[in-house]
Tab-separated table of C-alpha atoms and ligand atoms in Angstrom:
chain	number	residue	atom	x	y	z
A	27	MET	CA	138.143	84.329	65.310
A	28	LYS	CA	137.905	84.347	69.048
A	29	ARG	CA	134.182	83.661	68.961
A	30	ARG	CA	134.676	80.619	66.700
A	31	LYS	CA	137.267	79.257	69.039
A	32	PHE	CA	134.926	79.688	71.960
A	33	ILE	CA	132.117	77.799	70.248
A	34	VAL	CA	134.392	74.960	69.196
A	35	GLY	CA	135.663	74.881	72.757
A	36	ALA	CA	132.133	74.723	74.141
A	37	GLY	CA	131.360	71.822	71.800
A	38	VAL	CA	134.417	69.908	72.994
A	39	GLY	CA	133.426	70.582	76.590
A	40	MET	CA	130.061	68.970	75.974
A	41	ALA	CA	131.447	66.017	73.999
A	42	ALA	CA	130.899	63.695	76.951
A	43	ALA	CA	127.132	64.176	76.634
A	44	PRO	CA	125.431	62.312	73.766
A	45	LEU	CA	124.679	64.540	70.772
A	46	ALA	CA	120.957	65.237	70.505
A	47	ALA	CA	120.803	65.155	66.715
A	48	PRO	CA	124.084	64.359	64.946
A	49	ALA	CA	122.432	64.207	61.516
A	50	ILE	CA	121.232	67.788	61.778
A	51	ALA	CA	124.484	68.968	63.327
A	52	GLN	CA	126.356	68.115	60.105
A	53	GLY	CA	124.056	70.061	57.778
A	54	VAL	CA	122.555	73.534	57.807
A	55	ILE	CA	119.523	74.008	60.042
A	56	ARG	CA	116.915	76.251	58.432
A	57	TRP	CA	114.151	77.582	60.658
A	58	ARG	CA	111.272	79.962	60.065
A	59	LEU	CA	110.373	82.556	62.676
A	60	ALA	CA	106.918	84.172	62.649
A	61	SER	CA	106.898	87.644	64.206
A	62	SER	CA	103.732	89.210	65.608
A	63	PHE	CA	104.955	92.586	64.373
A	64	PRO	CA	105.214	94.571	61.137
A	65	LYS	CA	108.551	95.269	59.426
A	66	SER	CA	108.014	99.029	59.780
A	67	LEU	CA	108.766	98.770	63.529
A	68	ASP	CA	112.546	98.367	63.598
A	69	THR	CA	112.456	98.218	67.410
A	70	ILE	CA	110.074	95.348	68.113
A	71	TYR	CA	110.238	93.513	64.767
A	72	GLY	CA	113.949	94.286	64.716
A	73	ALA	CA	114.534	92.209	67.852
A	74	ALA	CA	113.786	89.002	65.927
A	75	GLU	CA	116.281	90.124	63.270
A	76	VAL	CA	118.919	90.686	65.976
A	77	LEU	CA	118.288	87.149	67.236
A	78	ALA	CA	118.405	85.570	63.767
A	79	LYS	CA	121.551	87.465	62.730
A	80	ARG	CA	123.441	86.455	65.868
A	81	VAL	CA	122.450	82.789	65.518
A	82	GLN	CA	123.521	82.766	61.861
A	83	GLU	CA	126.843	84.543	62.453
A	84	SER	CA	127.803	82.638	65.580
A	85	SER	CA	127.029	79.273	64.000
A	86	GLY	CA	129.193	80.104	60.998
A	87	GLY	CA	126.090	79.902	58.795
A	88	LYS	CA	125.112	76.433	60.042
A	89	PHE	CA	121.906	77.626	61.738
A	90	GLU	CA	119.720	79.975	59.720
A	91	ILE	CA	116.547	81.604	60.966
A	92	ARG	CA	114.390	83.450	58.427
A	93	VAL	CA	112.147	86.101	59.992
A	94	PHE	CA	108.630	86.662	58.624
A	95	ALA	CA	106.586	89.753	59.528
A	96	ALA	CA	103.042	89.549	60.886
A	97	GLY	CA	100.684	88.340	58.176
A	98	GLU	CA	103.372	87.019	55.830
A	99	ILE	CA	102.836	83.398	56.812
A	100	VAL	CA	101.066	83.726	60.183
A	101	PRO	CA	98.651	86.453	61.386
A	102	GLY	CA	100.193	88.630	64.131
A	103	LEU	CA	97.945	87.344	66.901
A	104	GLN	CA	98.275	83.635	65.995
A	105	VAL	CA	101.999	83.125	66.414
A	106	LEU	CA	101.586	80.855	69.453
A	107	ASP	CA	99.125	78.624	67.572
A	108	ALA	CA	101.527	78.317	64.619
A	109	VAL	CA	104.512	77.452	66.838
A	110	GLN	CA	102.432	75.016	68.909
A	111	ALA	CA	101.282	73.257	65.721
A	112	GLY	CA	104.821	73.220	64.296
A	113	THR	CA	103.770	75.256	61.223
A	114	VAL	CA	106.883	77.304	61.995
A	115	GLU	CA	109.714	76.278	64.311
A	116	CYS	CA	109.686	79.507	66.284
A	117	GLY	CA	108.081	82.888	66.788
A	118	HIS	CA	108.563	86.303	68.370
A	119	THR	CA	105.504	87.593	70.147
A	120	ALA	CA	103.896	89.121	73.229
A	121	ASN	CA	102.446	86.142	75.056
A	122	TYR	CA	99.704	88.240	76.667
A	123	TYR	CA	97.997	88.174	73.262
A	124	TYR	CA	96.902	84.683	74.337
A	125	VAL	CA	95.135	85.547	77.609
A	126	GLY	CA	91.927	84.296	75.964
A	127	LYS	CA	93.429	80.781	76.082
A	128	ASP	CA	94.739	81.199	79.644
A	129	PRO	CA	95.072	84.484	81.591
A	130	THR	CA	98.340	83.138	83.092
A	131	PHE	CA	100.029	84.082	79.781
A	132	ALA	CA	99.882	87.719	80.948
A	133	PHE	CA	102.709	87.165	83.445
A	134	ASP	CA	105.143	86.434	80.606
A	135	THR	CA	104.533	89.889	79.129
A	136	ALA	CA	102.931	92.317	81.562
A	137	VAL	CA	100.220	92.393	84.183
A	138	PRO	CA	98.478	95.722	84.988
A	139	PHE	CA	100.110	97.571	87.910
A	140	GLY	CA	102.996	95.155	87.705
A	141	LEU	CA	106.709	95.182	87.144
A	142	ASN	CA	108.885	97.696	85.328
A	143	SER	CA	111.343	96.526	82.685
A	144	ARG	CA	114.187	95.726	85.069
A	145	GLN	CA	111.877	94.084	87.592
A	146	GLN	CA	110.313	91.883	84.905
A	147	THR	CA	113.763	90.659	83.873
A	148	ALA	CA	114.696	90.165	87.540
A	149	TRP	CA	111.537	88.124	88.150
A	150	MET	CA	112.206	86.007	85.081
A	151	ILE	CA	115.906	85.289	85.716
A	152	ALA	CA	116.339	85.474	89.452
A	153	GLY	CA	112.837	85.559	90.925
A	154	GLY	CA	111.562	82.169	89.762
A	155	GLY	CA	109.411	83.559	86.921
A	156	GLN	CA	110.828	81.435	84.129
A	157	GLN	CA	110.440	78.215	86.121
A	158	LEU	CA	106.880	79.086	87.129
A	159	MET	CA	105.878	79.823	83.552
A	160	THR	CA	107.379	76.582	82.204
A	161	GLU	CA	104.295	74.606	83.290
A	162	LEU	CA	102.071	76.812	81.133
A	163	PHE	CA	104.336	76.772	78.073
A	164	LYS	CA	104.800	72.996	78.297
A	165	ALA	CA	101.055	72.582	78.012
A	166	TYR	CA	101.235	74.487	74.709
A	167	ASN	CA	104.264	72.505	73.463
A	168	VAL	CA	106.567	75.513	73.397
A	169	VAL	CA	109.745	76.717	75.068
A	170	ALA	CA	109.694	80.459	75.841
A	171	LEU	CA	112.672	82.765	76.274
A	172	PRO	CA	112.715	86.479	77.137
A	173	ALA	CA	113.583	88.415	73.957
A	174	GLY	CA	112.854	92.108	74.378
A	175	ASN	CA	111.155	94.742	76.474
A	176	THR	CA	109.722	98.136	75.581
A	177	GLY	CA	110.036	99.795	78.996
A	178	CYS	CA	107.044	101.530	80.539
A	179	GLN	CA	104.550	102.292	77.811
A	180	MET	CA	102.313	105.266	77.145
A	181	GLY	CA	98.604	105.093	77.955
A	182	GLY	CA	97.540	105.609	74.378
A	183	TRP	CA	95.742	107.941	72.024
A	184	PHE	CA	92.236	109.241	72.673
A	185	ARG	CA	89.925	111.373	70.545
A	186	LYS	CA	88.422	112.925	73.687
A	187	GLU	CA	89.859	113.671	77.103
A	188	ILE	CA	89.536	111.182	79.972
A	189	LYS	CA	89.068	113.477	82.950
A	190	GLU	CA	87.167	111.135	85.246
A	191	VAL	CA	86.383	107.432	85.558
A	192	GLY	CA	82.973	107.914	83.894
A	193	ASP	CA	84.689	109.114	80.697
A	194	LEU	CA	85.919	105.535	80.080
A	195	GLN	CA	82.320	104.355	79.656
A	196	GLY	CA	81.664	103.077	76.140
A	197	VAL	CA	85.123	103.992	74.757
A	198	LYS	CA	86.106	101.414	72.144
A	199	MET	CA	89.832	101.004	72.577
A	200	ARG	CA	92.578	98.849	71.107
A	201	ILE	CA	94.461	97.637	74.143
A	202	GLY	CA	96.858	94.718	74.571
A	203	GLY	CA	96.570	91.804	76.957
A	204	PHE	CA	94.895	91.478	80.330
A	205	ALA	CA	94.240	95.229	80.698
A	206	GLY	CA	91.189	94.968	78.466
A	207	GLN	CA	89.497	92.799	81.089
A	208	VAL	CA	90.351	95.335	83.823
A	209	LEU	CA	88.901	98.209	81.822
A	210	THR	CA	85.768	96.241	80.942
A	211	LYS	CA	84.870	96.565	84.630
A	212	LEU	CA	84.871	100.355	84.124
A	213	GLY	CA	82.716	100.273	80.997
A	214	LEU	CA	85.422	100.458	78.332
A	215	VAL	CA	85.060	98.179	75.303
A	216	PRO	CA	88.483	96.600	74.585
A	217	GLN	CA	89.650	95.314	71.214
A	218	GLN	CA	92.819	93.353	70.576
A	219	LEU	CA	94.252	94.285	67.167
A	220	ALA	CA	97.699	93.582	65.718
A	221	ALA	CA	99.895	96.659	65.176
A	222	GLY	CA	99.190	96.971	61.458
A	223	ASP	CA	95.414	96.962	61.938
A	224	ILE	CA	95.205	99.732	64.541
A	225	TYR	CA	95.590	102.860	62.398
A	226	PRO	CA	92.857	101.983	59.858
A	227	ALA	CA	90.430	101.147	62.704
A	228	LEU	CA	91.171	104.433	64.458
A	229	GLU	CA	90.939	106.431	61.234
A	230	LYS	CA	87.602	104.874	60.237
A	231	GLY	CA	86.203	105.390	63.727
A	232	THR	CA	85.721	101.646	64.355
A	233	ILE	CA	87.621	102.373	67.571
A	234	ASP	CA	87.824	105.625	69.598
A	235	ALA	CA	91.210	105.096	71.201
A	236	ALA	CA	94.318	102.969	70.842
A	237	GLU	CA	97.493	102.171	72.664
A	238	TRP	CA	100.536	100.509	71.175
A	239	VAL	CA	103.908	101.166	72.814
A	240	GLY	CA	105.346	104.665	73.038
A	241	PRO	CA	106.455	107.730	71.072
A	242	TYR	CA	108.897	106.110	68.630
A	243	ASP	CA	106.553	103.351	67.422
A	244	ASP	CA	103.336	105.332	67.803
A	245	GLU	CA	104.679	108.133	65.596
A	246	LYS	CA	105.565	105.591	62.902
A	247	LEU	CA	102.091	104.088	63.085
A	248	GLY	CA	100.612	107.592	62.652
A	249	PHE	CA	98.187	107.648	65.589
A	250	ASN	CA	98.897	111.352	66.181
A	251	LYS	CA	97.157	112.121	62.869
A	252	VAL	CA	93.827	110.745	64.059
A	253	ALA	CA	93.693	111.263	67.859
A	254	PRO	CA	95.017	114.384	69.635
A	255	PHE	CA	95.262	113.332	73.310
A	256	TYR	CA	98.257	111.211	74.268
A	257	TYR	CA	97.927	109.778	77.777
A	258	TYR	CA	100.466	108.389	80.232
A	259	PRO	CA	101.400	106.151	81.908
A	260	GLY	CA	100.433	102.810	80.403
A	261	TRP	CA	99.745	101.396	83.870
A	262	TRP	CA	98.982	98.025	82.286
A	263	GLU	CA	102.493	97.770	80.850
A	264	GLY	CA	105.179	98.954	83.243
A	265	GLY	CA	107.769	96.775	81.514
A	266	PRO	CA	106.227	94.392	79.006
A	267	GLN	CA	108.442	91.577	77.839
A	268	LEU	CA	108.497	90.106	74.357
A	269	SER	CA	109.402	86.455	74.018
A	270	ALA	CA	110.937	84.056	71.559
A	271	ILE	CA	108.886	80.876	71.511
A	272	VAL	CA	110.106	77.610	70.042
A	273	ASN	CA	108.165	74.450	69.231
A	274	ASP	CA	109.297	71.861	71.783
A	275	LYS	CA	110.099	69.167	69.193
A	276	ALA	CA	112.170	71.653	67.180
A	277	TRP	CA	113.913	72.695	70.408
A	278	ASP	CA	114.673	69.097	71.348
A	279	SER	CA	116.166	68.514	67.893
A	280	LEU	CA	118.861	71.162	68.497
A	281	SER	CA	122.331	70.252	69.705
A	282	ALA	CA	123.394	71.640	73.074
A	283	ASP	CA	125.604	74.147	71.192
A	284	ASN	CA	122.711	75.473	69.148
A	285	LYS	CA	120.390	75.644	72.149
A	286	SER	CA	123.032	77.696	73.892
A	287	LEU	CA	123.402	79.951	70.839
A	288	PHE	CA	119.663	80.523	70.609
A	289	ILE	CA	119.449	81.372	74.312
A	290	SER	CA	122.343	83.868	74.060
A	291	ALA	CA	120.868	85.449	70.933
A	292	SER	CA	117.506	85.864	72.708
A	293	TRP	CA	119.207	87.722	75.542
A	294	GLU	CA	120.946	89.977	73.025
A	295	ALA	CA	117.589	90.752	71.417
A	296	HIS	CA	116.232	91.424	74.909
A	297	ALA	CA	118.888	94.072	75.640
A	298	VAL	CA	118.946	95.636	72.168
A	299	MET	CA	115.185	96.202	72.004
A	300	GLN	CA	115.072	98.065	75.317
A	301	ALA	CA	118.138	100.114	74.331
A	302	ARG	CA	116.605	101.147	71.003
A	303	TYR	CA	113.348	102.258	72.624
A	304	ASP	CA	115.122	104.210	75.350
A	305	ALA	CA	117.464	105.894	72.863
A	306	GLN	CA	114.791	106.805	70.309
A	307	ASN	CA	111.754	107.763	72.397
A	308	PRO	CA	112.892	111.229	73.597
A	309	ALA	CA	113.271	112.756	70.116
A	310	ALA	CA	110.046	111.113	68.926
A	311	LEU	CA	108.127	112.577	71.866
A	312	ARG	CA	109.539	116.037	71.109
A	313	ARG	CA	108.470	115.744	67.448
A	314	LEU	CA	104.967	114.630	68.429
A	315	ILE	CA	104.506	117.555	70.823
A	316	ALA	CA	105.879	120.004	68.216
A	317	GLY	CA	103.315	118.573	65.784
A	318	GLY	CA	100.374	119.358	68.073
A	319	THR	CA	99.976	116.209	70.193
A	320	LYS	CA	98.470	117.061	73.578
A	321	LEU	CA	100.119	115.155	76.446
A	322	ARG	CA	97.850	114.240	79.331
A	323	ALA	CA	98.400	112.261	82.551
A	324	PHE	CA	95.713	109.867	83.774
A	325	SER	CA	94.349	111.403	86.983
A	326	PRO	CA	95.086	109.672	90.333
A	327	ASP	CA	91.325	108.947	90.624
A	328	VAL	CA	91.236	107.187	87.255
A	329	MET	CA	94.431	105.256	88.118
A	330	ARG	CA	93.074	104.167	91.532
A	331	ALA	CA	89.778	102.992	90.045
A	332	CYS	CA	91.758	100.937	87.534
A	333	LEU	CA	93.995	99.522	90.299
A	334	ASN	CA	90.936	98.463	92.317
A	335	ALA	CA	89.371	96.862	89.236
A	336	ALA	CA	92.664	95.051	88.519
A	337	ASN	CA	92.904	93.652	92.055
A	338	GLU	CA	89.288	92.486	91.838
A	339	LEU	CA	90.025	90.728	88.542
A	340	TYR	CA	93.118	88.990	90.001
A	341	GLU	CA	91.049	87.619	92.905
A	342	GLU	CA	88.271	86.416	90.592
A	343	THR	CA	90.739	84.820	88.172
A	344	SER	CA	92.693	83.168	91.020
A	345	ALA	CA	89.465	81.571	92.270
A	346	LYS	CA	88.882	79.981	88.855
A	347	ASN	CA	92.403	79.129	87.673
A	348	PRO	CA	94.845	77.340	90.054
A	349	LEU	CA	97.913	77.965	87.837
A	350	PHE	CA	97.090	81.665	87.617
A	351	LYS	CA	96.747	81.732	91.411
A	352	LYS	CA	100.105	79.997	91.905
A	353	VAL	CA	101.965	82.364	89.561
A	354	TYR	CA	100.087	85.449	90.772
A	355	GLU	CA	100.927	84.844	94.428
A	356	SER	CA	104.642	84.479	93.700
A	357	TRP	CA	104.631	87.413	91.262
A	358	ARG	CA	102.749	89.676	93.681
A	359	GLY	CA	105.219	88.974	96.500
A	360	PHE	CA	108.114	89.701	94.155
A	361	ARG	CA	106.509	92.950	92.944
A	362	ASN	CA	105.857	94.175	96.476
A	363	ASN	CA	109.471	93.513	97.489
A	364	GLN	CA	110.663	95.360	94.403
A	365	ILE	CA	108.515	98.384	95.284
A	366	ASP	CA	110.072	98.432	98.779
A	367	TRP	CA	113.573	98.433	97.306
A	368	PHE	CA	113.073	100.711	94.289
A	369	LYS	CA	111.421	103.412	96.428
A	370	VAL	CA	114.672	103.936	98.324
A	371	ALA	CA	117.508	104.716	95.890
A	372	GLU	CA	115.999	104.545	92.379
A	373	TYR	CA	112.897	106.595	93.151
A	374	HIS	CA	114.749	109.364	94.987
A	375	PHE	CA	117.453	109.561	92.366
A	376	ASP	CA	114.851	109.846	89.562
A	377	ILE	CA	112.805	112.443	91.439
A	378	PHE	CA	115.885	114.552	92.174
A	379	MET	CA	117.091	114.428	88.570
A	380	ASN	CA	113.654	115.415	87.267
A	381	GLN	CA	113.165	118.226	89.751
A	382	ASN	CA	116.602	119.590	88.899
A	383	ALA	CA	116.387	119.157	85.137
A	384	THR	CA	117.196	122.817	84.498
A	385	VAL	CA	120.310	122.647	86.692
A	386	THR	CA	121.565	119.439	85.043
A	387	ARG	CA	121.235	121.113	81.630
A	388	ARG	CA	123.086	124.305	82.579
A	389	ARG	CA	126.618	124.572	81.216
A	390	THR	CA	129.118	125.803	83.757
B	27	CA	CA1	100.808	98.281	74.582
């Protein structure tokens, strides 16, 4: 009841402004949302369902969004194209899938050796990220809103161990986003595959390695059955963001009330996705290890070689792409400030808690 009252109140408050689309406001709005993800992943696919459910409930059934899984009406890696063309009104995707169109898309999701989950959200909301990215999304006729994060990812599943930089040579790996271009510099052969296509490729041997997200999803996708070594960290995805994207004409057709609803629902999806991953990963990791998965950390030498290759790529890309350069320079300054702050309280708190894990678990 209270929520209804609030929405009615908000509508009255905005009555002075002209209604964007009074004809639509009187009927039921029915939108289609194309997700880049399969239904089996209740975390990442589930975020779009959280968004749709909230919009439907809060509008009293006047604004319906039907969610379609990857491949149902749009292939998982073509959600941006479908939303840009207006084939569907909106989508839920990782915008770094589109770095082939413009590498600047990576900043909306994750850039190697970049921000953790909280820092990504901070950059977006309070660090100028959303404004900076608007120029790019406008050029593709979409409005983008943060709508999920996985937290720091794992480094993926390998058939053989990666002990030194040379071991990356010739490895065919499914890897998301801009990281593929970093690893190409070290001889790895990257492939971008949608979630549902990874397992068959790994099983058949079309690829030698694959990363997706982390224990909870990776266990569901079955990677542990075909590759024994599970590496960490996913240095290319310290806190990758998922986004809701909306065709700009569809967005403009919404009333101010419905725009506000959609924005709020996206933020709910943003928080719920991260919460589900954080809550469900520990048990999944324990099950994987009990089942024979061998955990391995990337060595500092491998990580440093990747960091150097990443920095080289950022300089090369900045020289060719002025928008990338503009976003990168702001993003890099923000990241460096975040490192300076997080290394004080957060880092020391985390280190202490980890070093004293046995004490924290002891019952007194
Ligand atoms: Ca990933």
